[in-house]
Amino acid sequence: MRRVVFNQKGGVGKSSIACNLAAVSAAQGYRTLLVDLDAQGNSTHYLTGLTGEDVPTGIADFFKQVLASGPAGKKARPPIFETPFDNLHLITATAELADLQPKLEAKHKINKLRKLLDNLADDYERIYLDTPPALNFYTVSALIAADRCLIPFDCDSFSRQALYGLLEEIEDLREDHNEALEVEGIVVNQFQPRAALPQQMIAELLEEGLPVLPVNLMSSVRMRESHQACMPLIHFDPRHKLSLQFVELHDLIES
């Protein structure tokens, strides 16, 4: 199973959701890989604690091989980083991805990521893809390569307006490039249960028939603390309510 976590709006918890779901998956015994496709490298830092030049070359190395002519490009495979967490591996992201993007677009390498994941299918039972907050080359590559798509949503009026356009773009891409892609659901993040607006907005989205998942991820300082500790919540504070919500969300989408 390959899941991409994507929203064009920044700050909705995309990397946090991808990393924490991948960590729960690994903790439950699935051989799990997270592919970081965002040049900002937030998932990479979260799962490794490394920054700058200390980050091992990962997905950028793969794309450089893809751009090479001859056998190197055809047999491209990135180095895979073993995180400190059992069963959880990572293909890291670096700032070099930004420089590679126009070259990859010019040479129409949009299907190479899917071929890579096909080659890794025997090694990993679950693959999570964290994408940039933009519908760019890397995001489109991920949507073409994935089976399922999770959309983080933070119950903001601007996010709601952007959501409709996002769903249309995913549907267009599905029809043109990946008919197997399924929008698995909208994940409400940073939820404040005592506020009236989020409750009202979720109810309205459900009335419109949108696939809002029934697990709302609460807003909590423990998430920021887990970022600082570079440790997903299932390991940082497994009994915390938000940790249990991630487990519930994971079990829901796996059911």
mmCIF file of C-alpha atoms in Angstrom, residues 7-159:
data_model
loop_
_atom_site.group_PDB
_atom_site.id
_atom_site.type_symbol
_atom_site.label_atom_id
_atom_site.label_comp_id
_atom_site.label_asym_id
_atom_site.label_seq_id
_atom_site.Cartn_x
_atom_site.Cartn_y
_atom_site.Cartn_z
ATOM 1 C CA ASN A 7 -2.301 19.506 0.604
ATOM 2 C CA GLN A 8 -1.203 22.592 -1.311
ATOM 3 C CA LYS A 9 -1.734 24.718 1.798
ATOM 4 C CA GLY A 10 1.244 24.852 4.122
ATOM 5 C CA GLY A 11 1.001 24.517 7.875
ATOM 6 C CA VAL A 12 -1.745 21.867 7.924
ATOM 7 C CA GLY A 13 0.428 19.171 9.497
ATOM 8 C CA LYS A 14 1.246 17.198 6.381
ATOM 9 C CA SER A 15 4.678 16.007 7.509
ATOM 10 C CA SER A 16 3.487 15.351 11.057
ATOM 11 C CA ILE A 17 0.667 13.151 9.794
ATOM 12 C CA ALA A 18 2.867 11.265 7.332
ATOM 13 C CA CYS A 19 5.581 10.587 9.908
ATOM 14 C CA ASN A 20 3.259 9.622 12.731
ATOM 15 C CA LEU A 21 1.158 7.285 10.610
ATOM 16 C CA ALA A 22 4.325 5.689 9.248
ATOM 17 C CA ALA A 23 5.643 5.308 12.799
ATOM 18 C CA VAL A 24 2.415 3.625 13.950
ATOM 19 C CA SER A 25 2.547 1.349 10.908
ATOM 20 C CA ALA A 26 6.105 0.311 11.750
ATOM 21 C CA ALA A 27 5.291 -0.131 15.447
ATOM 22 C CA GLN A 28 2.502 -2.517 14.468
ATOM 23 C CA GLY A 29 4.980 -4.672 12.605
ATOM 24 C CA TYR A 30 4.620 -3.528 9.011
ATOM 25 C CA ARG A 31 7.850 -3.050 7.061
ATOM 26 C CA THR A 32 7.395 0.657 6.433
ATOM 27 C CA LEU A 33 9.155 3.223 4.253
ATOM 28 C CA LEU A 34 8.644 6.977 4.282
ATOM 29 C CA VAL A 35 9.729 8.908 1.184
ATOM 30 C CA ASP A 36 10.363 12.606 1.829
ATOM 31 C CA LEU A 37 9.846 14.602 -1.382
ATOM 32 C CA ASP A 38 9.854 18.079 0.165
ATOM 33 C CA ALA A 39 13.034 20.136 -0.242
ATOM 34 C CA GLN A 40 12.382 21.583 3.233
ATOM 35 C CA GLY A 41 13.066 18.119 4.646
ATOM 36 C CA ASN A 42 10.739 18.368 7.642
ATOM 37 C CA SER A 43 10.002 14.638 7.697
ATOM 38 C CA THR A 44 13.685 13.887 7.294
ATOM 39 C CA HIS A 45 14.571 15.990 10.329
ATOM 40 C CA TYR A 46 11.665 14.620 12.377
ATOM 41 C CA LEU A 47 12.736 11.007 11.879
ATOM 42 C CA THR A 48 16.519 11.480 12.013
ATOM 43 C CA GLY A 49 17.324 14.641 13.963
ATOM 44 C CA LEU A 50 19.781 15.561 11.208
ATOM 45 C CA THR A 51 20.003 18.904 9.420
ATOM 46 C CA GLY A 52 22.052 20.569 6.701
ATOM 47 C CA GLU A 53 25.121 18.739 5.452
ATOM 48 C CA ASP A 54 24.615 15.950 7.987
ATOM 49 C CA VAL A 55 21.556 14.697 6.098
ATOM 50 C CA PRO A 56 22.486 11.761 3.870
ATOM 51 C CA THR A 57 21.657 12.176 0.210
ATOM 52 C CA GLY A 58 18.435 10.323 -0.488
ATOM 53 C CA ILE A 59 15.733 11.005 -3.052
ATOM 54 C CA ALA A 60 17.864 13.715 -4.693
ATOM 55 C CA ASP A 61 20.519 11.088 -5.388
ATOM 56 C CA PHE A 62 17.880 8.912 -7.055
ATOM 57 C CA PHE A 63 16.731 11.747 -9.307
ATOM 58 C CA LYS A 64 20.316 12.606 -10.224
ATOM 59 C CA GLN A 65 20.771 9.000 -11.305
ATOM 60 C CA VAL A 66 17.551 9.263 -13.314
ATOM 61 C CA LEU A 67 18.942 12.277 -15.155
ATOM 62 C CA ALA A 68 22.146 10.399 -15.985
ATOM 63 C CA SER A 69 22.330 8.775 -19.378
ATOM 64 C CA GLY A 70 22.968 5.077 -19.842
ATOM 65 C CA PRO A 71 22.666 2.187 -17.346
ATOM 66 C CA ALA A 72 22.994 4.398 -14.255
ATOM 67 C CA GLY A 73 19.747 6.152 -15.081
ATOM 68 C CA LYS A 74 17.884 2.925 -15.814
ATOM 69 C CA LYS A 75 18.944 1.207 -12.575
ATOM 70 C CA ALA A 76 18.520 4.211 -10.301
ATOM 71 C CA ARG A 77 17.965 3.459 -6.622
ATOM 72 C CA PRO A 78 18.400 5.866 -3.698
ATOM 73 C CA PRO A 79 20.200 5.113 -0.450
ATOM 74 C CA ILE A 80 17.717 4.136 2.243
ATOM 75 C CA PHE A 81 18.228 5.368 5.798
ATOM 76 C CA GLU A 82 17.420 3.169 8.786
ATOM 77 C CA THR A 83 15.710 5.319 11.397
ATOM 78 C CA PRO A 84 16.132 4.631 15.136
ATOM 79 C CA PHE A 85 12.656 3.058 15.102
ATOM 80 C CA ASP A 86 12.152 -0.633 14.317
ATOM 81 C CA ASN A 87 10.694 -1.419 10.868
ATOM 82 C CA LEU A 88 10.794 2.247 9.793
ATOM 83 C CA HIS A 89 13.082 3.276 6.942
ATOM 84 C CA LEU A 90 13.415 6.637 5.237
ATOM 85 C CA ILE A 91 14.434 8.064 1.892
ATOM 86 C CA THR A 92 15.652 11.495 2.899
ATOM 87 C CA ALA A 93 15.080 14.874 1.251
ATOM 88 C CA THR A 94 17.556 17.735 0.858
ATOM 89 C CA ALA A 95 17.416 21.271 -0.502
ATOM 90 C CA GLU A 96 19.021 19.980 -3.712
ATOM 91 C CA LEU A 97 15.573 18.849 -4.855
ATOM 92 C CA ALA A 98 14.679 22.443 -5.735
ATOM 93 C CA ASP A 99 17.564 22.680 -8.220
ATOM 94 C CA LEU A 100 16.760 19.311 -9.770
ATOM 95 C CA GLN A 101 13.096 20.025 -10.393
ATOM 96 C CA PRO A 102 13.365 22.048 -13.663
ATOM 97 C CA LYS A 103 15.780 19.487 -15.123
ATOM 98 C CA LEU A 104 13.423 16.618 -14.302
ATOM 99 C CA GLU A 105 10.462 18.496 -15.774
ATOM 100 C CA ALA A 106 12.381 19.256 -18.955
ATOM 101 C CA LYS A 107 13.203 15.570 -19.462
ATOM 102 C CA HIS A 108 9.691 14.337 -18.594
ATOM 103 C CA LYS A 109 10.751 12.028 -15.758
ATOM 104 C CA ILE A 110 7.347 12.072 -14.098
ATOM 105 C CA ASN A 111 6.923 8.267 -13.956
ATOM 106 C CA LYS A 112 10.319 7.404 -12.471
ATOM 107 C CA LEU A 113 9.164 7.498 -8.856
ATOM 108 C CA ARG A 114 6.393 5.002 -9.595
ATOM 109 C CA LYS A 115 8.934 2.634 -11.156
ATOM 110 C CA LEU A 116 11.159 2.981 -8.101
ATOM 111 C CA LEU A 117 8.321 2.093 -5.750
ATOM 112 C CA ASP A 118 7.396 -0.850 -7.958
ATOM 113 C CA ASN A 119 10.957 -2.103 -7.489
ATOM 114 C CA LEU A 120 10.709 -1.649 -3.712
ATOM 115 C CA ALA A 121 7.338 -3.384 -3.412
ATOM 116 C CA ASP A 122 8.845 -6.650 -2.173
ATOM 117 C CA ASP A 123 10.849 -4.874 0.532
ATOM 118 C CA TYR A 124 8.083 -2.776 2.116
ATOM 119 C CA GLU A 125 4.494 -3.532 3.044
ATOM 120 C CA ARG A 126 3.592 0.136 3.550
ATOM 121 C CA ILE A 127 5.040 3.206 1.833
ATOM 122 C CA TYR A 128 4.165 6.771 2.879
ATOM 123 C CA LEU A 129 4.986 9.750 0.662
ATOM 124 C CA ASP A 130 5.357 13.245 2.125
ATOM 125 C CA THR A 131 4.999 15.956 -0.508
ATOM 126 C CA PRO A 132 5.759 19.675 -0.854
ATOM 127 C CA PRO A 133 2.910 22.150 -0.217
ATOM 128 C CA ALA A 134 2.497 22.687 -3.968
ATOM 129 C CA LEU A 135 1.277 20.720 -6.967
ATOM 130 C CA ASN A 136 4.759 20.533 -8.485
ATOM 131 C CA PHE A 137 6.820 17.797 -10.179
ATOM 132 C CA TYR A 138 7.446 15.892 -6.951
ATOM 133 C CA THR A 139 3.825 15.978 -5.819
ATOM 134 C CA VAL A 140 2.528 14.861 -9.208
ATOM 135 C CA SER A 141 5.129 12.074 -9.214
ATOM 136 C CA ALA A 142 3.867 10.942 -5.810
ATOM 137 C CA LEU A 143 0.210 11.031 -6.854
ATOM 138 C CA ILE A 144 1.048 8.964 -9.932
ATOM 139 C CA ALA A 145 2.966 6.468 -7.787
ATOM 140 C CA ALA A 146 0.432 6.127 -4.942
ATOM 141 C CA ASP A 147 -2.642 3.972 -4.350
ATOM 142 C CA ARG A 148 -4.252 6.241 -1.757
ATOM 143 C CA CYS A 149 -4.254 9.947 -0.914
ATOM 144 C CA LEU A 150 -4.836 11.520 2.506
ATOM 145 C CA ILE A 151 -5.629 15.237 2.623
ATOM 146 C CA PRO A 152 -4.850 17.104 5.871
ATOM 147 C CA PHE A 153 -7.383 19.829 6.694
ATOM 148 C CA ASP A 154 -7.311 22.366 9.508
ATOM 149 C CA CYS A 155 -10.913 23.694 9.589
ATOM 150 C CA ASP A 156 -9.975 27.121 8.283
ATOM 151 C CA SER A 157 -12.215 28.984 5.829
ATOM 152 C CA PHE A 158 -9.305 29.535 3.430
ATOM 153 C CA SER A 159 -8.462 25.836 3.639
#
